[in-house]
Structures are given as C-alpha cells and as structure tokens.
C-alpha cells in the first residue's frame, strides 16, 4: 500500500475518532452495576452517575445485571459497542480474580475492557451476627477451630472480594468456614441480619449502619491500621492473625476499543464527581476512600492485583467453579 494512502487512512481514523469524541455524549449513558440493587456497586453507581450526568449533560442510567460473581453484567458491557454509552461499575474481583475462579469465563478480563477510573477503595471488616458467641476475632478463631466447617459466612458471590476476603481469613487463621455465595452483598447482609448465616467479610458501607445500631458485631478490620469510624475495633494483626489484609474497590471500565478521547472525558467526569463535598461526606462517613485516579494508574493497579490474586487463590486451593 503506498505511503500516502496509509497516511490518509490514519488521518481519516484520527478525524473520525476526534469527531466522535467532540460530540460525546449526545444521548443517555448506561452504567451497569453487576450486582443487585442495594449493594455497594449499585449505590456507588447511582451516586457517581448522578454527579457525572451534571458535567456530561446527559443522564447516566444505572442498570442492575446480577449473576456469576458479576460476570453476567460485565459480559454485557464487554460485548457492547465501544462508544462510551455502556459502562461497567466493576468490583475488584471481576477484573482481577474471576478468571482464576471460574472454569469458563464469558469474556477475557485482560483484553475485554479499558479501565477508566477507580472510584472508591476501602478496607474490609470481619462481621458476625450477635448470636455468634465470639466477641473478638481471637475468640472466633478458637470457635471456628473447635467447629470446623460448621460456621457459615456469606459473600456477594463466587470471586467477589467478600469471597476472597473470606478465603484469605481462612488461610491466615488456619480455620475452615463454610462459604455461602449470594447474588450480591445486599441479600447476604439481609440473611446475616436474620441469623440465616453467621458472618461476612464485607465492605464498611454495606455493614456500618448495622454495626452502629448494634445489629451486627464487628470482630476485626482487615488492614494495617484501625478505621477512624470504628476506633474500638482492632485489626486482625492485633488479635494474633498476621498477614491478613483485605481491601476492596469499585471502578468504572468501558468496552475495549473505546476511543481514548472518550475515556479521558469519562475520567474527567468521574474525578469531578468524587471530589464533590456531597460525595465525600456521604461515602467518607461509611468508611470508603474516594479516588478518581487516571486510566493509566487504574490499569496498572488492575495488572498488579490480578497477579497477586492469582497467587493467593492458588495458595488457598480454591478450585475453579
């Protein structure tokens, strides 16, 4: 192919991409939350979406598509047109761990998406129903060792950070706990409040109101430091369970092939959204740290965590489902 023709094609593609980005967005944007309504992915998606719509000038409509540890909703985004009008509010597990936990994935997590921005990060909590006899993590470990497999912990689903946080706890503490996967955090917490399961390893925003009301009992913070919101709850390390740090995040991703200019525009809207006083106050009170980092930083974080989770899942002997 003559060089002049190659240059003309390149210029045409750049012009088309630039024109598409200049007019973006000109219609509503769909933000898929791959877990049920009421869970943190849903709550964050709606809050961020509302703020994004103000700067983008178009509605950001949240759609819940739960199932398969978030894979069902993520697959819908992976197969959507890469035009910036279908986005994913992803959990960490979808982009970093599910490929090691599911024998058959409907998409390739490493190539199906372009990261836009990490919206929020938080340290996880080990929480139980007050009917559980243990008052501390140390007492809980002793109880679990005396009753291997008889204590039930729920999670938002296989491959979610709640599931992985539980697997890490079992590995670090040397205990066996029965895992009960749900189709999202909200139904798991509902059953925990009702006493149908004994506990969860979950994000602070999902459980903190129930902790503050006395309906749930926190045993430990899965981090190096205590949480400012729960200063009386010790870390796992303070209670003899070392090397147990479990954190969670939720971020926005777009289908692979989305034009860089549109990705940049979306990141700009997300970064502006998480900086608003209303967002900072609302989620700061629930233990979340709002981020809004760049697509490049978010991509690097995902790559590093994917390698780390692969090693952890292998060490914990979690077989693909």
XYZ file of C-alpha atoms in Angstrom:
321
model
C 0.000 0.000 0.000
C 1.501 3.403 -0.960
C 2.716 5.513 1.958
C 0.424 8.416 1.047
C -2.615 6.131 1.239
C -1.561 4.828 4.657
C -1.199 8.401 5.911
C -4.602 9.345 4.524
C -6.257 6.370 6.231
C -4.541 7.255 9.506
C -5.662 10.849 9.285
C -9.214 9.751 8.481
C -9.295 7.452 11.522
C -7.957 10.196 13.796
C -10.506 12.632 12.428
C -13.356 10.155 12.916
C -12.289 9.431 16.490
C -11.872 13.108 17.280
C -15.251 13.980 15.785
C -16.926 11.190 17.758
C -15.343 12.409 20.979
C -16.232 16.047 20.293
C -19.936 15.249 20.129
C -19.831 12.900 23.098
C -22.168 12.358 24.805
C -25.284 13.173 22.819
C -27.605 10.631 24.452
C -28.033 8.830 27.817
C -25.227 6.626 29.126
C -25.870 3.185 30.591
C -23.842 2.289 33.709
C -24.227 -1.400 34.515
C -23.976 -2.452 38.162
C -23.337 -6.211 38.014
C -24.852 -6.893 41.440
C -28.382 -6.476 42.878
C -29.879 -3.157 43.946
C -28.888 -2.084 47.430
C -25.321 -3.384 47.307
C -22.300 -1.102 47.220
C -21.760 -1.411 43.458
C -25.346 -0.250 42.934
C -25.179 2.567 45.497
C -21.872 3.875 44.144
C -23.052 3.626 40.556
C -26.164 5.684 41.271
C -24.331 8.322 43.305
C -21.474 8.713 40.830
C -23.846 8.509 37.883
C -25.954 11.369 39.227
C -22.868 13.565 39.587
C -21.452 12.543 36.201
C -24.690 13.499 34.466
C -24.247 17.074 35.662
C -20.898 17.535 33.948
C -21.636 15.371 30.908
C -25.017 16.963 30.228
C -26.706 13.590 29.692
C -28.438 11.166 32.091
C -26.368 8.284 33.418
C -28.840 5.444 33.866
C -27.915 2.585 36.197
C -28.945 -0.922 35.191
C -28.583 -3.889 37.558
C -27.490 -7.162 35.945
C -26.524 -9.596 38.665
C -25.144 -13.105 38.443
C -21.992 -15.248 38.333
C -19.949 -13.079 40.678
C -20.502 -10.041 38.483
C -19.636 -11.828 35.230
C -23.156 -11.550 33.812
C -23.253 -7.760 33.908
C -19.608 -7.448 32.914
C -20.201 -9.642 29.867
C -22.970 -7.325 28.693
C -20.506 -4.439 28.779
C -17.695 -6.447 27.170
C -19.970 -7.175 24.187
C -21.383 -3.625 23.926
C -20.345 -1.125 21.280
C -17.129 0.678 22.318
C -18.674 4.112 22.029
C -18.791 5.265 25.667
C -22.522 4.689 26.091
C -22.295 1.395 28.005
C -20.054 1.301 31.074
C -19.360 -1.094 33.939
C -19.182 -0.335 37.663
C -16.792 -3.179 38.325
C -15.796 -4.791 41.582
C -12.145 -5.708 42.038
C -12.971 -9.396 41.671
C -14.404 -9.113 38.160
C -11.249 -7.640 36.663
C -8.606 -9.299 38.829
C -9.755 -12.630 40.270
C -12.728 -14.164 38.470
C -10.549 -15.568 35.708
C -8.907 -17.807 38.322
C -12.201 -18.785 39.974
C -14.413 -19.666 37.017
C -13.522 -22.572 34.752
C -15.316 -20.886 31.850
C -15.365 -17.102 31.533
C -17.680 -15.373 29.035
C -15.011 -12.736 28.334
C -11.263 -12.219 28.679
C -10.797 -9.862 31.632
C -7.346 -8.872 30.401
C -8.478 -7.702 26.960
C -12.250 -7.039 27.079
C -12.160 -3.700 28.907
C -10.367 -0.399 29.078
C -10.073 0.930 32.660
C -11.483 4.423 33.160
C -11.089 5.214 36.865
C -11.064 3.615 40.305
C -13.986 5.234 42.103
C -13.643 4.046 45.714
C -11.450 1.842 47.878
C -11.981 0.517 51.400
C -10.583 -1.895 53.965
C -12.835 -4.850 54.713
C -14.409 -5.875 58.014
C -14.995 -9.262 59.596
C -18.563 -9.067 60.902
C -20.847 -11.586 62.627
C -24.413 -11.850 63.827
C -24.610 -11.153 67.593
C -25.839 -14.727 68.161
C -22.271 -15.921 67.467
C -20.609 -16.499 70.823
C -17.264 -14.921 69.908
C -16.787 -11.288 70.914
C -13.342 -10.897 69.314
C -11.525 -12.328 66.326
C -9.282 -14.298 68.655
C -12.339 -15.933 70.243
C -13.856 -16.501 66.803
C -10.757 -18.318 65.546
C -10.864 -20.597 68.590
C -14.579 -21.244 67.981
C -14.037 -21.998 64.293
C -11.202 -24.402 65.078
C -13.425 -26.228 67.557
C -16.249 -26.453 64.973
C -14.588 -26.845 61.564
C -16.998 -26.169 58.716
C -19.995 -25.517 60.966
C -19.789 -21.726 60.825
C -21.318 -20.180 57.683
C -20.124 -16.963 56.057
C -21.917 -15.370 53.142
C -20.464 -13.347 50.275
C -21.803 -11.392 47.282
C -20.840 -14.377 45.119
C -18.000 -16.569 43.938
C -14.995 -14.475 43.005
C -16.160 -11.329 44.753
C -13.868 -9.568 47.212
C -16.114 -10.836 50.010
C -15.401 -14.415 48.917
C -11.679 -13.759 48.515
C -11.502 -11.901 51.826
C -13.053 -14.947 53.498
C -10.610 -17.293 51.755
C -7.718 -15.142 52.947
C -9.078 -15.204 56.510
C -9.326 -18.987 56.497
C -5.798 -19.277 55.133
C -4.298 -16.748 57.573
C -6.111 -18.074 60.664
C -5.954 -21.765 59.774
C -9.698 -22.321 60.078
C -12.420 -23.897 57.934
C -15.587 -21.854 57.379
C -18.406 -22.813 55.015
C -18.817 -20.311 52.183
C -22.374 -19.399 51.139
C -22.386 -17.389 47.881
C -25.240 -14.960 47.193
C -26.179 -12.866 44.179
C -24.881 -9.673 45.749
C -23.957 -8.075 49.072
C -27.459 -6.863 49.948
C -29.102 -10.324 50.114
C -26.121 -11.707 52.036
C -26.393 -8.959 54.663
C -30.173 -9.436 54.826
C -29.674 -13.098 55.716
C -26.911 -12.193 58.158
C -29.242 -9.810 59.995
C -31.873 -12.550 60.104
C -29.387 -15.053 61.513
C -29.529 -17.340 58.477
C -25.736 -17.119 58.179
C -23.147 -16.377 60.850
C -20.991 -13.693 59.285
C -19.450 -11.919 56.313
C -16.200 -10.306 55.292
C -17.548 -7.168 53.685
C -17.075 -3.528 52.755
C -17.742 -0.957 55.512
C -20.501 0.936 53.626
C -22.579 -2.241 53.386
C -22.494 -3.077 57.100
C -21.512 0.000 59.098
C -25.050 1.247 59.764
C -25.952 -2.174 61.191
C -22.795 -2.161 63.313
C -23.617 1.263 64.690
C -27.174 0.142 65.505
C -25.895 -2.954 67.302
C -27.491 -5.399 64.864
C -24.095 -6.740 63.756
C -20.852 -7.260 65.654
C -17.503 -6.306 64.099
C -14.632 -8.609 65.010
C -11.725 -7.090 63.127
C -10.503 -4.654 60.499
C -8.598 -6.421 57.714
C -5.983 -3.684 57.422
C -2.752 -2.445 58.975
C -4.499 0.307 60.878
C -7.819 0.703 62.654
C -10.656 2.577 60.986
C -11.383 6.118 62.141
C -15.109 5.338 62.035
C -14.674 2.294 64.284
C -11.707 3.161 66.518
C -12.558 0.483 69.076
C -12.417 -2.365 66.547
C -8.878 -3.808 66.468
C -7.086 -5.040 63.383
C -6.665 -8.742 62.690
C -2.945 -8.485 63.412
C -3.635 -7.018 66.853
C -5.588 -10.195 67.614
C -2.973 -12.684 66.513
C -3.966 -13.161 62.852
C -0.985 -11.750 60.987
C -0.693 -11.194 57.227
C -4.419 -10.674 56.882
C -5.169 -7.537 54.889
C -8.189 -7.485 52.603
C -9.373 -4.424 50.747
C -11.986 -3.819 48.104
C -12.584 -1.302 45.358
C -15.131 -0.399 42.714
C -14.187 1.298 39.470
C -15.562 2.164 36.050
C -14.486 0.324 32.903
C -15.552 0.623 29.272
C -15.522 -1.901 26.419
C -12.138 -2.410 24.785
C -11.726 -0.173 21.762
C -13.450 2.841 23.315
C -11.720 5.929 21.869
C -9.084 7.417 24.222
C -10.705 10.862 23.998
C -13.991 9.429 25.291
C -12.189 7.530 28.055
C -10.492 10.790 29.052
C -13.839 12.609 29.069
C -15.387 9.937 31.269
C -12.427 10.026 33.662
C -12.757 13.786 33.909
C -16.434 13.430 34.843
C -15.714 10.716 37.443
C -12.848 12.671 39.015
C -15.089 15.726 39.303
C -17.890 13.601 40.771
C -15.816 12.073 43.582
C -14.433 15.477 44.570
C -17.850 16.964 45.317
C -18.498 17.685 49.022
C -21.716 15.653 48.918
C -19.911 12.534 47.686
C -17.007 12.994 50.091
C -19.334 13.396 53.064
C -21.680 10.572 52.136
C -19.086 7.892 51.497
C -16.483 9.170 53.919
C -18.964 8.524 56.710
C -19.235 4.914 55.623
C -15.532 4.131 55.502
C -14.898 4.461 51.763
C -12.000 6.419 50.288
C -12.988 8.104 47.024
C -10.231 8.078 44.399
C -10.909 9.026 40.774
C -7.420 8.036 39.581
C -6.296 8.140 35.954
C -6.997 5.375 33.423
C -3.260 4.622 33.305
C -2.938 4.306 37.099
C -6.099 2.224 37.297
C -4.820 -0.137 34.581
C -1.505 -0.587 36.414
C -3.354 -1.333 39.660
C -5.514 -3.968 37.967
C -2.485 -5.705 36.424
C -0.660 -5.844 39.767
C -3.685 -7.119 41.690
C -4.504 -9.721 39.049
C -1.061 -11.285 39.501
C -1.382 -11.126 43.294
C -4.857 -12.692 43.415
C -3.735 -15.488 41.109
C -1.075 -16.471 43.635
C -3.425 -16.137 46.638
C -6.182 -18.241 45.043
C -3.693 -20.956 44.149
C -2.228 -20.960 47.683
C -5.740 -21.166 49.189
C -6.568 -24.171 46.962
C -9.756 -22.563 45.632
C -10.810 -24.687 42.685
C -12.413 -23.035 39.642
C -16.198 -23.440 39.560
